[in-house]
Coordinates of C-alpha atoms and ligand atoms in Angstrom, one line a residue:
X26 CA 20.7 5.7 -1.2
X27 CA 18.0 6.2 -3.8
X28 CA 15.8 8.4 -1.6
X29 CA 18.5 10.5 0.2
X30 CA 17.0 13.9 1.0
X31 CA 13.4 12.9 0.4
X32 CA 10.6 12.7 2.8
X33 CA 8.1 9.8 2.1
X34 CA 4.8 9.1 3.7
X35 CA 3.7 5.4 4.0
X36 CA 0.1 4.8 4.9
X37 CA -0.5 1.5 6.7
X38 CA 3.3 1.8 7.6
X39 CA 3.1 -0.1 10.8
X40 CA 2.5 -3.7 9.5
X41 CA 3.2 -6.1 6.6
X42 CA 4.1 -4.4 3.4
X43 CA 3.9 -0.8 4.8
X44 CA 6.2 -1.6 7.7
X45 CA 8.7 -3.1 5.3
X46 CA 8.7 -0.1 3.1
X47 CA 9.3 2.2 6.2
X48 CA 12.2 0.1 7.3
X49 CA 13.7 0.0 3.8
X50 CA 13.1 3.5 2.8
X51 CA 14.7 4.8 6.1
X52 CA 17.3 2.2 6.6
X53 CA 18.6 1.4 3.1
X54 CA 17.5 4.4 0.9
X55 CA 18.2 7.4 3.2
X56 CA 14.7 8.8 3.4
X57 CA 12.9 10.4 6.2
X58 CA 9.7 8.6 6.6
X59 CA 6.3 9.2 8.1
X60 CA 4.6 6.0 9.0
X61 CA 0.9 6.8 9.2
X62 CA -1.7 4.2 10.5
X63 CA -4.3 3.5 13.2
X64 CA -1.8 1.2 15.1
X65 CA -0.6 3.5 17.8
X66 CA 1.6 0.9 19.7
X67 CA 3.2 -0.4 16.7
X68 CA 3.8 3.0 15.4
X69 CA 5.4 4.3 18.6
X70 CA 7.6 1.2 18.7
X71 CA 8.8 1.7 15.1
X72 CA 9.5 5.3 15.8
X73 CA 11.5 4.5 18.9
X74 CA 13.5 1.7 17.2
X75 CA 14.4 3.6 14.1
X76 CA 14.8 7.1 15.6
X77 CA 12.4 10.1 15.3
X78 CA 14.8 12.0 13.3
X79 CA 14.3 9.4 10.5
X80 CA 11.0 7.9 11.2
X81 CA 7.9 9.5 12.6
X82 CA 4.5 7.8 13.5
X83 CA 1.5 9.8 12.8
X84 CA -1.9 8.5 13.8
X85 CA -4.2 8.7 10.8
X86 CA -7.4 6.9 9.9
X87 CA -7.3 7.2 6.1
X88 CA -11.1 6.8 5.8
X89 CA -11.4 10.2 7.6
X90 CA -10.7 13.1 5.5
X91 CA -10.0 15.3 8.4
X92 CA -7.6 12.8 9.9
X93 CA -5.7 12.6 6.5
X94 CA -5.5 16.4 6.2
X95 CA -4.1 16.6 9.7
X96 CA -1.5 13.8 9.0
X97 CA -0.3 15.6 5.9
X98 CA 0.0 18.8 7.9
X99 CA 2.0 17.0 10.7
X100 CA 4.3 15.4 8.1
X101 CA 5.1 18.8 6.6
X102 CA 5.6 20.1 10.0
X103 CA 7.9 17.4 11.1
X104 CA 10.2 17.2 8.0
X105 CA 9.5 20.4 6.0
X106 CA 8.2 18.9 2.7
X107 CA 6.8 15.8 1.1
X108 CA 8.5 14.2 -1.8
X109 CA 6.6 11.0 -2.0
X110 CA 3.5 9.2 -0.7
X111 CA 3.1 5.5 -0.7
X112 CA -0.7 5.1 -0.3
X113 CA -0.7 1.5 1.1
X114 CA -3.3 1.2 3.9
X115 CA -5.9 -1.4 3.1
X116 CA -8.3 -3.8 4.6
X117 CA -9.4 -7.2 3.3
X118 CA -12.9 -8.6 3.1
X119 CA -14.4 -11.9 2.0
X120 CA -17.9 -12.6 0.8
X121 CA -20.4 -12.6 -2.0
X122 CA -22.2 -9.4 -3.0
X123 CA -25.3 -10.9 -1.5
X124 CA -23.5 -11.1 2.0
X125 CA -22.3 -7.5 2.3
X126 CA -24.2 -4.8 4.3
X127 CA -23.9 -1.1 3.8
X128 CA -21.7 -1.0 6.9
X129 CA -19.2 -3.6 5.4
X130 CA -19.2 -1.7 2.1
X131 CA -18.5 1.6 3.9
X132 CA -15.6 0.1 5.9
X133 CA -13.9 -1.5 3.0
X134 CA -14.4 1.1 0.5
X135 CA -13.8 3.8 3.1
X136 CA -10.2 2.6 3.8
X137 CA -9.2 1.2 0.4
X138 CA -10.9 3.7 -2.0
X139 CA -11.8 6.9 0.1
X140 CA -8.5 6.6 1.9
X141 CA -6.6 6.8 -1.4
X142 CA -8.9 9.7 -2.6
X143 CA -8.2 11.7 0.6
X144 CA -4.7 11.1 0.8
X145 CA -4.3 12.2 -3.0
X146 CA -6.5 15.2 -2.4
X147 CA -4.4 16.5 0.5
X148 CA -0.9 15.2 -0.4
X149 CA -0.8 16.4 -3.9
X150 CA -1.1 20.1 -3.3
X151 CA 1.4 19.8 -0.4
X152 CA 3.9 18.2 -2.8
X153 CA 3.2 20.6 -5.6
X154 CA 4.0 23.6 -3.2
X155 CA 7.5 22.3 -3.0
X156 CA 8.2 21.3 -6.6
X157 CA 6.2 18.0 -7.0
X158 CA 6.6 14.5 -6.1
X159 CA 5.4 10.8 -6.6
X160 CA 2.1 9.2 -5.6
X161 CA 2.4 5.5 -5.4
X162 CA -0.7 3.3 -4.6
X163 CA -0.6 -0.4 -3.5
X164 CA -3.3 -2.0 -5.6
X165 CA -3.5 -5.9 -6.0
X166 CA -3.7 -8.6 -8.7
X167 CA -7.3 -8.8 -7.3
X168 CA -8.0 -5.8 -9.6
X169 CA -7.4 -7.9 -12.6
X170 CA -9.1 -11.2 -11.8
X171 CA -12.4 -12.3 -10.3
X172 CA -11.3 -13.9 -7.0
X173 CA -14.1 -16.1 -5.9
X174 CA -16.1 -14.4 -3.0
X175 CA -14.0 -11.2 -3.2
X176 CA -16.3 -8.9 -5.1
X177 CA -15.9 -5.9 -2.7
X178 CA -12.1 -6.2 -2.3
X179 CA -11.6 -6.8 -6.1
X180 CA -13.7 -3.8 -6.8
X181 CA -11.9 -1.6 -4.4
X182 CA -8.6 -2.5 -6.0
X183 CA -9.8 -2.0 -9.5
X184 CA -10.9 1.5 -8.5
X185 CA -7.3 2.2 -7.2
X186 CA -5.9 1.2 -10.6
X187 CA -8.3 3.7 -12.3
X188 CA -7.2 6.3 -9.9
X189 CA -3.4 5.7 -10.6
X190 CA -4.1 6.3 -14.3
X191 CA -6.4 9.4 -13.7
X192 CA -3.8 11.1 -11.4
X193 CA -1.1 10.3 -13.9
X194 CA -2.9 12.3 -16.6
X195 CA -4.4 15.1 -14.4
X196 CA -1.2 16.0 -12.5
X197 CA 1.4 15.0 -15.1
X198 CA 4.4 17.5 -14.9
X199 CA 4.4 17.8 -11.1
X200 CA 3.2 14.5 -9.8
X201 CA 4.1 11.0 -11.1
X202 CA 1.5 8.4 -10.2
X203 CA 2.3 4.9 -10.1
X204 CA 1.2 1.6 -8.6
X205 CA 2.5 -1.6 -7.2
X206 CA 0.2 -4.7 -7.7
X207 CA 1.3 -7.5 -5.2
X208 CA 0.3 -11.1 -5.6
X209 CA 0.5 -13.2 -2.5
X210 CA 2.6 -11.6 0.1
X211 CA 3.5 -13.0 3.5
X212 CA 1.8 -10.4 5.8
X213 CA -0.6 -10.4 8.8
X214 CA -3.4 -9.8 6.1
X215 CA -2.5 -12.9 4.3
X216 CA -2.5 -14.9 7.5
X217 CA -5.9 -13.5 8.5
X218 CA -7.4 -14.5 5.1
X219 CA -6.5 -18.1 5.9
X220 CA -8.7 -18.1 9.0
X221 CA -11.6 -20.5 8.8
X222 CA -9.9 -22.8 6.3
X223 CA -9.7 -26.6 7.3
X224 CA -5.8 -26.7 7.2
X225 CA -3.0 -24.8 9.2
X226 CA -1.6 -21.7 7.7
X227 CA 1.8 -23.3 6.8
X228 CA 0.0 -26.1 4.9
X229 CA -2.1 -23.4 3.0
X230 CA 1.0 -21.4 2.2
X231 CA 2.8 -24.5 0.9
X232 CA -0.1 -25.3 -1.4
X233 CA -0.1 -21.7 -2.7
X234 CA 3.6 -21.7 -3.3
X235 CA 3.3 -24.8 -5.6
X236 CA 1.0 -22.7 -7.8
X237 CA 3.3 -19.7 -8.1
X238 CA 5.8 -20.0 -11.0
X239 CA 8.8 -18.9 -8.8
X240 CA 7.5 -21.4 -6.0
X241 CA 7.6 -19.0 -3.1
X242 CA 5.3 -16.4 -1.6
X243 CA 6.2 -12.8 -2.0
X244 CA 7.9 -11.1 0.9
X245 CA 7.2 -7.5 2.1
X246 CA 10.6 -6.5 1.2
X247 CA 10.1 -7.6 -2.5
X248 CA 7.4 -4.8 -2.7
X249 CA 9.6 -2.3 -0.7
X250 CA 12.5 -2.7 -3.2
X251 CA 10.2 -1.8 -6.2
X252 CA 8.4 0.8 -4.2
X253 CA 11.7 2.6 -3.5
X254 CA 12.6 2.6 -7.2
X255 CA 9.2 4.0 -8.2
X256 CA 9.5 6.7 -5.6
X257 CA 13.1 7.7 -6.6
X258 CA 14.3 9.8 -9.5
X259 CA 15.7 6.7 -11.2
X260 CA 12.1 6.0 -12.5
X261 CA 11.4 9.6 -13.6
X262 CA 9.8 8.6 -16.9
X263 CA 7.4 6.0 -15.3
X264 CA 3.9 7.6 -15.0
X265 CA 0.6 5.9 -14.9
X266 CA 2.2 2.4 -14.7
X267 CA 1.3 -0.3 -12.3
X268 CA 4.0 -2.8 -11.5
X269 CA 2.8 -6.4 -10.9
X270 CA 4.9 -8.3 -8.2
X271 CA 3.4 -11.8 -8.2
X272 CA 6.3 -14.2 -9.0
X273 CA 4.8 -14.8 -12.5
X274 CA 1.3 -15.8 -11.3
X275 CA -0.5 -13.6 -13.7
X276 CA 1.5 -14.9 -16.6
X277 CA 0.2 -18.4 -16.2
X278 CA -2.3 -19.6 -18.7
X279 CA -6.0 -19.2 -17.4
X280 CA -6.7 -22.9 -17.7
Ligands
NAD24 N1 -0.6 -9.5 1.6 C1 -1.0 -9.6 0.4 O1 -1.0 -10.7 -0.2 C2 -1.5 -8.4 -0.5 C3 -1.7 -8.7 -1.9 C4 -2.3 -7.7 -2.6 C5 -2.4 -6.4 -2.1 N2 -2.1 -6.1 -0.7 C6 -2.4 -4.8 -0.2 O2 -1.2 -4.4 0.4 C7 -1.6 -3.4 1.4 C8 -0.9 -3.7 2.7 O3 -1.4 -5.0 3.1 P1 -0.7 -5.9 4.1 O4 -0.7 -7.3 3.5 O5 0.7 -5.4 4.5 O6 -1.6 -6.0 5.4 P2 -1.5 -5.6 6.9 O7 -2.9 -5.9 7.4 O8 -0.3 -6.3 7.4 O9 -1.3 -3.9 6.8 C9 -2.4 -3.1 6.6 C10 -2.0 -1.7 7.1 O10 -3.0 -0.9 6.9 C11 -3.4 -0.2 8.1 N3 -4.7 0.3 8.1 C12 -5.9 -0.5 8.2 N4 -6.9 0.4 8.1 C13 -6.6 1.6 8.3 C14 -7.1 3.1 8.3 N5 -8.5 3.1 8.5 N6 -6.3 4.0 8.3 C15 -5.0 3.9 8.3 N7 -4.3 2.7 8.2 C16 -5.2 1.6 8.2 C17 -3.1 -1.1 9.2 O11 -3.0 -0.4 10.4 C18 -1.8 -1.7 8.6 O12 -0.6 -0.9 9.1 C19 -3.1 -3.4 1.4 O13 -3.5 -2.3 0.7 C20 -3.4 -4.7 0.8 O14 -4.8 -4.6 0.1 C21 -1.8 -7.1 0.0

């Protein structure tokens, strides 16, 4: 029960990695969890299934500062304090730099980068008021490599890795700032990224699995287990570190 007595907010907590984190933190680690996202139906169902004394859904569009500020306020009101935030909400986008419009840029950077900024801006003072906490960001291996036709997504994730390091130095002493960097994880986002390819999703997944050293896709629970450790007191000396969970993909030689 690594997170017993703690309140954790998970943005993007109603699908994929975020949903697995909500279930794991509340179900196996003893935390009270706020699942924040734009998915009202999924959020209401998750809250009803896991019980509102354990899991609260709060609607929040992370790209909108006032929505983030309200979500942090509601979380404190619901559970009294915040001990950790898993800043995980994200959107994916494919294309060359020459394909993107300002609207595309605003949408992707708005959720992935501004979302993390607003969440940090409002969650950090709330955590500091009650003795501090942990700020965890879901980045991506896309921050480290130039995925073909993913300039905007890669740039957004690289910005998040810089943010992890800056928060780790600026707020050290009260806030630990850490990251998880997933490789290829079996979620609705991954399935959506396969649309438009000339093979069924299962076939594409099988091809990808052959390229991953451990020969399987990551599962959302793989990320949830590490996230729980990073949010817990067991990792109290880890600050400014981003943990890669990719089955060894980034360890492969680049040829
Ligand atoms: N699946 C992968 O292979 C993979 C790999 C690396 C990184 N990631 C990152 O992991 C995170 C979770 O992705 P996932 O694969 O679980 O995807 P997903 O699409 O299943 O979940 C994304 C979540 O973000 C929420 N969200 C989207 N826009 C939002 C907004 N404006 N405000 C609040 N919430 C919003 C969605 O409602 C959803 O709950 C993302 O940051 C993604 O970039 C995923």
